[in-house]
mmCIF file of C-alpha atoms in Angstrom:
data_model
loop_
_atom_site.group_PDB
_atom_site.id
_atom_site.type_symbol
_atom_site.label_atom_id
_atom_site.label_comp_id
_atom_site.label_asym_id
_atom_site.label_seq_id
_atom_site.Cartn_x
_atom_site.Cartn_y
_atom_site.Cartn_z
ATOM 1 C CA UNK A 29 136.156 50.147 106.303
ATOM 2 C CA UNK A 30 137.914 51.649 103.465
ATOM 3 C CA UNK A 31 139.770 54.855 103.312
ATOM 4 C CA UNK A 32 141.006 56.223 100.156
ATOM 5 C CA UNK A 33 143.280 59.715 100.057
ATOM 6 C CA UNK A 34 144.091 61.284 96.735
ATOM 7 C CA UNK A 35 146.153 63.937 95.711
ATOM 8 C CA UNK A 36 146.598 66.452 94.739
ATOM 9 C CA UNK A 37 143.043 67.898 94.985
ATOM 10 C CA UNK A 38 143.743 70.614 91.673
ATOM 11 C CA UNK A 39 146.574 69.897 89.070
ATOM 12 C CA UNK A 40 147.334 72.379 86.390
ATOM 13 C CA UNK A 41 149.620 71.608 83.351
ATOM 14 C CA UNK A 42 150.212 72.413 79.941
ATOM 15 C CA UNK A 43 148.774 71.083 76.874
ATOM 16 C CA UNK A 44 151.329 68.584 75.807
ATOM 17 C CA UNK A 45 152.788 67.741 79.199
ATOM 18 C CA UNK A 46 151.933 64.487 81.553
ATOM 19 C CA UNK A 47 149.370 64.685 84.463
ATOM 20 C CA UNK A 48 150.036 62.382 87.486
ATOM 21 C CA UNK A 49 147.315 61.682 89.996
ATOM 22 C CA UNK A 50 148.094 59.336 93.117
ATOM 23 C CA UNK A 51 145.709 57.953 95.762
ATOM 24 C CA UNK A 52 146.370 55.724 98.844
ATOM 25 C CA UNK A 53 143.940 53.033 100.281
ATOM 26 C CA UNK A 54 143.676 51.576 103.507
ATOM 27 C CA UNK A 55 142.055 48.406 103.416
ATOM 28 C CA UNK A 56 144.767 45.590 102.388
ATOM 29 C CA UNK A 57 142.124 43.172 100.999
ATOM 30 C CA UNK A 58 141.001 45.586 98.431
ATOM 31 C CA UNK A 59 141.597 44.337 94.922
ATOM 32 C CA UNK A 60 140.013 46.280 91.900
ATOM 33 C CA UNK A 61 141.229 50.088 91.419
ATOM 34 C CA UNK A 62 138.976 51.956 88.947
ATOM 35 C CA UNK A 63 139.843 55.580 88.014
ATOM 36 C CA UNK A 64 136.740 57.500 86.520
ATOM 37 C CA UNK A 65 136.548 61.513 84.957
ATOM 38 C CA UNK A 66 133.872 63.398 85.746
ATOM 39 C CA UNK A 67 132.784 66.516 83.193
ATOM 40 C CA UNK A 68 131.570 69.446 84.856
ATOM 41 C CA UNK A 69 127.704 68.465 85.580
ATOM 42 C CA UNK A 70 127.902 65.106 83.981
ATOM 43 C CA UNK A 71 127.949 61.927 84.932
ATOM 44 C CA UNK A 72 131.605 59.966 86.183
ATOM 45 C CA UNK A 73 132.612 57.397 83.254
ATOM 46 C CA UNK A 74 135.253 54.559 83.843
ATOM 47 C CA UNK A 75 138.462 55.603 81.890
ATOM 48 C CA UNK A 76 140.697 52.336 83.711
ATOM 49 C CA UNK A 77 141.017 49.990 86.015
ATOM 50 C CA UNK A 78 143.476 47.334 87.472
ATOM 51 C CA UNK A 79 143.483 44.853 89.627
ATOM 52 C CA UNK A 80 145.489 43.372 92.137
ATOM 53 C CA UNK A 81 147.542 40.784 90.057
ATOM 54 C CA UNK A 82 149.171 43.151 88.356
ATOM 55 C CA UNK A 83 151.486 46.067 88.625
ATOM 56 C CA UNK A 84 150.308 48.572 85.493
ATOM 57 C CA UNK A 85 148.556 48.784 82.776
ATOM 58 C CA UNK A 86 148.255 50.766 79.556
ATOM 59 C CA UNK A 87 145.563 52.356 77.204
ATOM 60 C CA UNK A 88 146.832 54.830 75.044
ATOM 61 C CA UNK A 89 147.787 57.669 76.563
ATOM 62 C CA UNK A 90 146.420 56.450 79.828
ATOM 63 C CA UNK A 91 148.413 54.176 82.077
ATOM 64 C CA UNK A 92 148.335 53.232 86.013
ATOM 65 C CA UNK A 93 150.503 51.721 88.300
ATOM 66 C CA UNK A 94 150.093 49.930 91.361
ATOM 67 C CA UNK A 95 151.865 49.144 94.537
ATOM 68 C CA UNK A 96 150.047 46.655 96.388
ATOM 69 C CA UNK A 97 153.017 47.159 99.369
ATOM 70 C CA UNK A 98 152.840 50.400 99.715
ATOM 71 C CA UNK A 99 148.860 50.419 99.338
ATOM 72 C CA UNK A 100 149.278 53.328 96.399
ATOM 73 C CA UNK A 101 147.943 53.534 92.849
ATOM 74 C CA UNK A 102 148.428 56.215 90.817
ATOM 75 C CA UNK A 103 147.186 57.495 86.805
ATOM 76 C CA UNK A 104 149.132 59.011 84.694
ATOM 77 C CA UNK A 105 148.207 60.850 81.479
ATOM 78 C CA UNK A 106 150.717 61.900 79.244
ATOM 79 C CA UNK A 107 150.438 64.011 75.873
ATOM 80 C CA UNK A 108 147.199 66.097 78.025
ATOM 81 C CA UNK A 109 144.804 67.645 76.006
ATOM 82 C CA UNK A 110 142.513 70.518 76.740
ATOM 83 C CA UNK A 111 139.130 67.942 76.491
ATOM 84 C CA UNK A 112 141.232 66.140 79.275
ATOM 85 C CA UNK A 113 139.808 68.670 81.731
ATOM 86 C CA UNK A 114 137.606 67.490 84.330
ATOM 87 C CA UNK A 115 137.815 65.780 87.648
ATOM 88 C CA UNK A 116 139.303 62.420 88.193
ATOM 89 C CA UNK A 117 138.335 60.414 91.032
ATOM 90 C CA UNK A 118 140.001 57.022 91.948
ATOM 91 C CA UNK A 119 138.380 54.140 93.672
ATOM 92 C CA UNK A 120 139.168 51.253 95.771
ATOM 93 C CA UNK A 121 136.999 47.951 96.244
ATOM 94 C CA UNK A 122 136.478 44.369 98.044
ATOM 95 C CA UNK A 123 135.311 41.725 96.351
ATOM 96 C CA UNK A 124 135.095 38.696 98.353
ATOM 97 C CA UNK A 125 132.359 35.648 98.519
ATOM 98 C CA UNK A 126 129.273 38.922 97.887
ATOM 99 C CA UNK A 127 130.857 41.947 96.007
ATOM 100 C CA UNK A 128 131.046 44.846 98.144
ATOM 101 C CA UNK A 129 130.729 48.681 97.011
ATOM 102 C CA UNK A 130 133.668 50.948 95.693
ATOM 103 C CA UNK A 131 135.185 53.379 98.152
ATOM 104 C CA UNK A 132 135.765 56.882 96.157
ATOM 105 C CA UNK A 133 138.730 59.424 97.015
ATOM 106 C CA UNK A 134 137.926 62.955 97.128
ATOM 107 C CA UNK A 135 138.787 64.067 93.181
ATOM 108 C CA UNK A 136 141.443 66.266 91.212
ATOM 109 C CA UNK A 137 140.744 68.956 88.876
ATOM 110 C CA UNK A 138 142.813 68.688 86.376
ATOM 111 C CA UNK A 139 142.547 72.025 84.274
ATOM 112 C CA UNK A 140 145.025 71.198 80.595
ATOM 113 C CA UNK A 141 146.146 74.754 79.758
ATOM 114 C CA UNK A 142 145.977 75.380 75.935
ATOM 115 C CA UNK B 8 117.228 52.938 77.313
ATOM 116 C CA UNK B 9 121.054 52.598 76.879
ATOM 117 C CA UNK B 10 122.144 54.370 80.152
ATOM 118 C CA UNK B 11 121.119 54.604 83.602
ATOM 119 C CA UNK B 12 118.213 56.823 84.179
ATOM 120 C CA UNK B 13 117.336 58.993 87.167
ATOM 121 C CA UNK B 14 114.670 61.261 87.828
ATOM 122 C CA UNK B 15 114.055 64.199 88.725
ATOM 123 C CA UNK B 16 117.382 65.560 87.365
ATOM 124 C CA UNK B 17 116.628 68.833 89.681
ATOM 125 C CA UNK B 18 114.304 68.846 93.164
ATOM 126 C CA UNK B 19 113.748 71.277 94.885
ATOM 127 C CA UNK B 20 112.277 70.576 98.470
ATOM 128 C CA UNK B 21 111.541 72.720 102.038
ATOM 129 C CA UNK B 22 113.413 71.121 104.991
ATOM 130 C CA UNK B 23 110.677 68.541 106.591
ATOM 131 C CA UNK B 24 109.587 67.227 103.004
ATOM 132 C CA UNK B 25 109.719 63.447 101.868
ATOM 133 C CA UNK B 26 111.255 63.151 98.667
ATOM 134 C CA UNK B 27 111.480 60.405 96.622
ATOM 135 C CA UNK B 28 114.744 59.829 93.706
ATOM 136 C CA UNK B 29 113.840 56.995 90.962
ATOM 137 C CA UNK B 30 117.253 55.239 89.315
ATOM 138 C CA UNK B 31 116.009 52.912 86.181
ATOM 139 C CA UNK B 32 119.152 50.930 85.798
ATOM 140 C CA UNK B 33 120.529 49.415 82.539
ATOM 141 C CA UNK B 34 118.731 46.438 81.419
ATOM 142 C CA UNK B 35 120.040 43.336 82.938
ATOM 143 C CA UNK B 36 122.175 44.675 85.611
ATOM 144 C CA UNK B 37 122.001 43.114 88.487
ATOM 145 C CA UNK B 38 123.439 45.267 90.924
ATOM 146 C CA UNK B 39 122.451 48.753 91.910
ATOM 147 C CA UNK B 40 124.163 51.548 93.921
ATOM 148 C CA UNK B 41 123.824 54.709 95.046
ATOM 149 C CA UNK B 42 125.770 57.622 96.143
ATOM 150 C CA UNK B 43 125.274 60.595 97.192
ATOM 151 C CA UNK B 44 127.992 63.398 96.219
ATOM 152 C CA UNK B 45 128.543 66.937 97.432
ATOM 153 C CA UNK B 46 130.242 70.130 96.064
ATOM 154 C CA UNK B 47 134.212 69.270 95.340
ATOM 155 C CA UNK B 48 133.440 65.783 97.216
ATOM 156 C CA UNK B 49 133.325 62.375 95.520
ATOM 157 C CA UNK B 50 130.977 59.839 95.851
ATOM 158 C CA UNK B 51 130.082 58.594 98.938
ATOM 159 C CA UNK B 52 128.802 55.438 99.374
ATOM 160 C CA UNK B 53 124.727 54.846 100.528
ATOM 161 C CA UNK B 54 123.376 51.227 99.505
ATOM 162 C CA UNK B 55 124.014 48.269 97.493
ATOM 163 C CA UNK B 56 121.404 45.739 95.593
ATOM 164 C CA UNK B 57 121.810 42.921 94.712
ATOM 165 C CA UNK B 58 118.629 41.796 92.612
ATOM 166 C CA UNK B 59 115.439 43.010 95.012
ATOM 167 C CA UNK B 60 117.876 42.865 98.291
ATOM 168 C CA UNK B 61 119.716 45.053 100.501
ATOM 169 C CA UNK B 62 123.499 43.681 100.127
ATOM 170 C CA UNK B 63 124.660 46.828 102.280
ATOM 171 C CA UNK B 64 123.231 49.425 103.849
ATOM 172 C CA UNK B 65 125.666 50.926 105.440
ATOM 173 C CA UNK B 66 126.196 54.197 103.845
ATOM 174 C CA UNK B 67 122.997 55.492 105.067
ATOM 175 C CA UNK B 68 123.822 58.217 107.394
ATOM 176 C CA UNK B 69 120.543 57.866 109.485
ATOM 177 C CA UNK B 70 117.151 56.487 109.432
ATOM 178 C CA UNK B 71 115.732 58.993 107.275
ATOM 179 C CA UNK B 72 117.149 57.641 104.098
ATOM 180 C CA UNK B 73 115.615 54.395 102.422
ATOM 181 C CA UNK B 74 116.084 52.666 99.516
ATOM 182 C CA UNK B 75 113.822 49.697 97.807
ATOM 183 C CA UNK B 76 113.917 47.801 94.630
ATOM 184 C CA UNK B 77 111.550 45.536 94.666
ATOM 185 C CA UNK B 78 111.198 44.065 91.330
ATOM 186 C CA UNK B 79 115.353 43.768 90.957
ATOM 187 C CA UNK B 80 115.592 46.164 88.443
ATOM 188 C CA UNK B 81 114.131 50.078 88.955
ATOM 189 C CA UNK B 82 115.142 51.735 92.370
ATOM 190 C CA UNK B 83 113.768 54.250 94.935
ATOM 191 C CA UNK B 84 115.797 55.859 97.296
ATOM 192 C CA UNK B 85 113.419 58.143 99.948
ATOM 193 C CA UNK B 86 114.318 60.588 102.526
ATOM 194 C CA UNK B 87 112.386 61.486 105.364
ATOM 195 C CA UNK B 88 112.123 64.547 106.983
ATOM 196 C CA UNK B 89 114.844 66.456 105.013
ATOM 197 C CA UNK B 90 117.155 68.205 106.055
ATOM 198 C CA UNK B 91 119.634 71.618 104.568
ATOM 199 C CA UNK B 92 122.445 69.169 105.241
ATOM 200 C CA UNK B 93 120.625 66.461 102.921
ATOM 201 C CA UNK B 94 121.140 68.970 99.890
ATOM 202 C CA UNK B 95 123.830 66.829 97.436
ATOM 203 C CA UNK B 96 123.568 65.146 94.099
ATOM 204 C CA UNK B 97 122.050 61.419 94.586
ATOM 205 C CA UNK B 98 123.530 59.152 91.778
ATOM 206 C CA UNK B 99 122.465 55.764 90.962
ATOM 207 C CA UNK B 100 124.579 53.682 89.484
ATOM 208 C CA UNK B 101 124.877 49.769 88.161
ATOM 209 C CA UNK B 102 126.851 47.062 87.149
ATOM 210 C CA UNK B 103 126.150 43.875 85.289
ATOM 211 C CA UNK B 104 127.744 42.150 88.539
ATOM 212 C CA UNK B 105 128.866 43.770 91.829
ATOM 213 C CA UNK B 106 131.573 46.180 91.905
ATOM 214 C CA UNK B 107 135.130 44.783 91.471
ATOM 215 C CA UNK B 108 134.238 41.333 90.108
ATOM 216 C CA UNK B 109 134.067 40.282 86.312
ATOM 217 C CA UNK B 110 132.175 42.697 84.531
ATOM 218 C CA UNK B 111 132.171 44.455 87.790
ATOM 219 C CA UNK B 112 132.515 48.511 85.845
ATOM 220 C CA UNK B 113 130.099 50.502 87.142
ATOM 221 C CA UNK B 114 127.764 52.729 84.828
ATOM 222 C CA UNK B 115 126.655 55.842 86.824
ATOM 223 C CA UNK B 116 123.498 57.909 86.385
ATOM 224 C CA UNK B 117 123.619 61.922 85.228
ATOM 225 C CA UNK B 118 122.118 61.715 88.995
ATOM 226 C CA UNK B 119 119.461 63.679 90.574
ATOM 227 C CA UNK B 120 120.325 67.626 92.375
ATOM 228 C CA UNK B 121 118.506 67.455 95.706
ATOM 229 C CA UNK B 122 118.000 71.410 97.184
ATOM 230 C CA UNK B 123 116.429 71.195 100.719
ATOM 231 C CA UNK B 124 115.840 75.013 101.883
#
C-alpha cells in the first residue's frame, strides 16, 4: 500500500518569512496530492491539491510543487501569518477504475512567530 | 446541515464496552470515510463507502471494529470489546465522489474523542 513520510514534524518561522513542508510517497500510481491544516481541536480543511499532470500550482500565498520522479511534493507558504498556525498534513491517493482512500503523512506544526 | 456531522463529539467508555460513533455526511455525497487519528498522528485510514457498500475495509485493525451504512447516506462505525489502545479521535469524512477523482475533496467531520479506561 501507500506510504507517505513528511517532514519536518515542527517548523517554526517568523511572521513574514516562507514555510516549506515536503512529503514523500511510495506508491508510483498515486495521482491526487491534497494538503489539508488542521486547527488545534478542529476539524482538517483542504487548503490545495494537485494532481499528477502537472508540476505546481498556485493560490495566493499558497503554492505546491511536484516531482512525480522523485515521488516528492512539497507546500510552500510564503508571507506566514500568525492565523497560519496549525498542523498541516499532506496526502497521497489512487484513483483507478473504483476510487480508493487517501493515505495521510504524519503532520507539521507550523507555529508563525509574531 | 452544511457540514459533516458526528456524534458524540466526546465518549467516554470502560475497556470491554461496545460503542457506537454516528457520521451524518453532507447531503448528496456519495462516498464516506473514516479515520481514526491519534495524539501528534494523522489520519489513518479505517473504511470506505461507496453508497450502502463496503469499497475497502482494510484499515480496520481487527475484528472488533465495524462500520455500516445502510441507507447510503448516515454511517455507524462500532467497536467491540474496547480496548485502552482503541482511545483516538474517529473522524468521518465525505466526498461528493471518491477520493482523488473529480470532485474527489474530502470534507471531514469535527470527529468524535473516544476515551476507553
Amino acid at each position: 500500500g501507500e506510504n507517505v513520510e513528511q517532514h519536518p514534524s515542527t517548523l517554526s518561522v517568523q511572521e513574514g518569512d516562507s514555510a516549506v513542508i515536503k512529503c514523500t510517497y511510495s506508491d508510483s500510481a498515486s495521482n491526487y496530492f491534497p494538503w489539508y491544516k488542521q486547527e488545534l481541536g478542529k476539524r482538517p480543511q483542504l487548503i490545495i491539491d494537485i494532481r499528477s499532470n502537472v508540476g505546481e500550482k498556485k493560490d495566493q500565498r499558497i503554492a505546491v510543487t511536484l516531482n512525480k520522479t522523485a515521488k516528492h511534493f512539497s507546500l510552500h507558504i510564503t508571507e506566514t501569518q500568525p492565523e497560519d498556525s496549525a498542523v498541516y498534513f499532506c496526502a497521497a491517493s489512487t484513483h483507478g477504475g473504483s476510487a480508493r482512500q487517501l493515505t495521510f503523512g504524519s503532520g507539521t506544526q507550523l507555529t508563525v512567530l509574531p | 446541515g452544511a457540514g459533516v456531522s458526528q456524534t458524540p463529539s466526546n465518549k467516554v467508555t470502560e475497556k470491554g464496552k461496545y460503542v457506537e460513533l454516528r457520521c451524518d455526511p453532507i447531503s448528496g455525497h456519495t462516498a464516506l470515510y473514516w479515520y481514526r487519528q491519534s495524539l501528534g498522528q494523522g489520519p489513518e485510514f479505517l473504511i470506505y463507502f461507496q453508497g450502502t457498500g463496503a469499497a475497502d475495509d482494510s484499515g480496520l485493525p481487527n475484528d472488533r471494529f465495524f462500520a455500516v451504512r445502510p441507507e447510503g447516506s448516515v454511517s455507524t462505525l462500532k467497536i467491540q470489546r474496547t480496548e485502552r489502545g482503541d482511545s483516538a479521535v474517529y473522524l468521518c469524512a465525505s466526498s461528493l465522489r471518491a477520493a482523488g477523482g473529480v470532485s474527489g475533496e474530502l470534507f471531514f467531520g469535527e470527529g468524535s474523542r473516544l476515551t476507553v479506561l
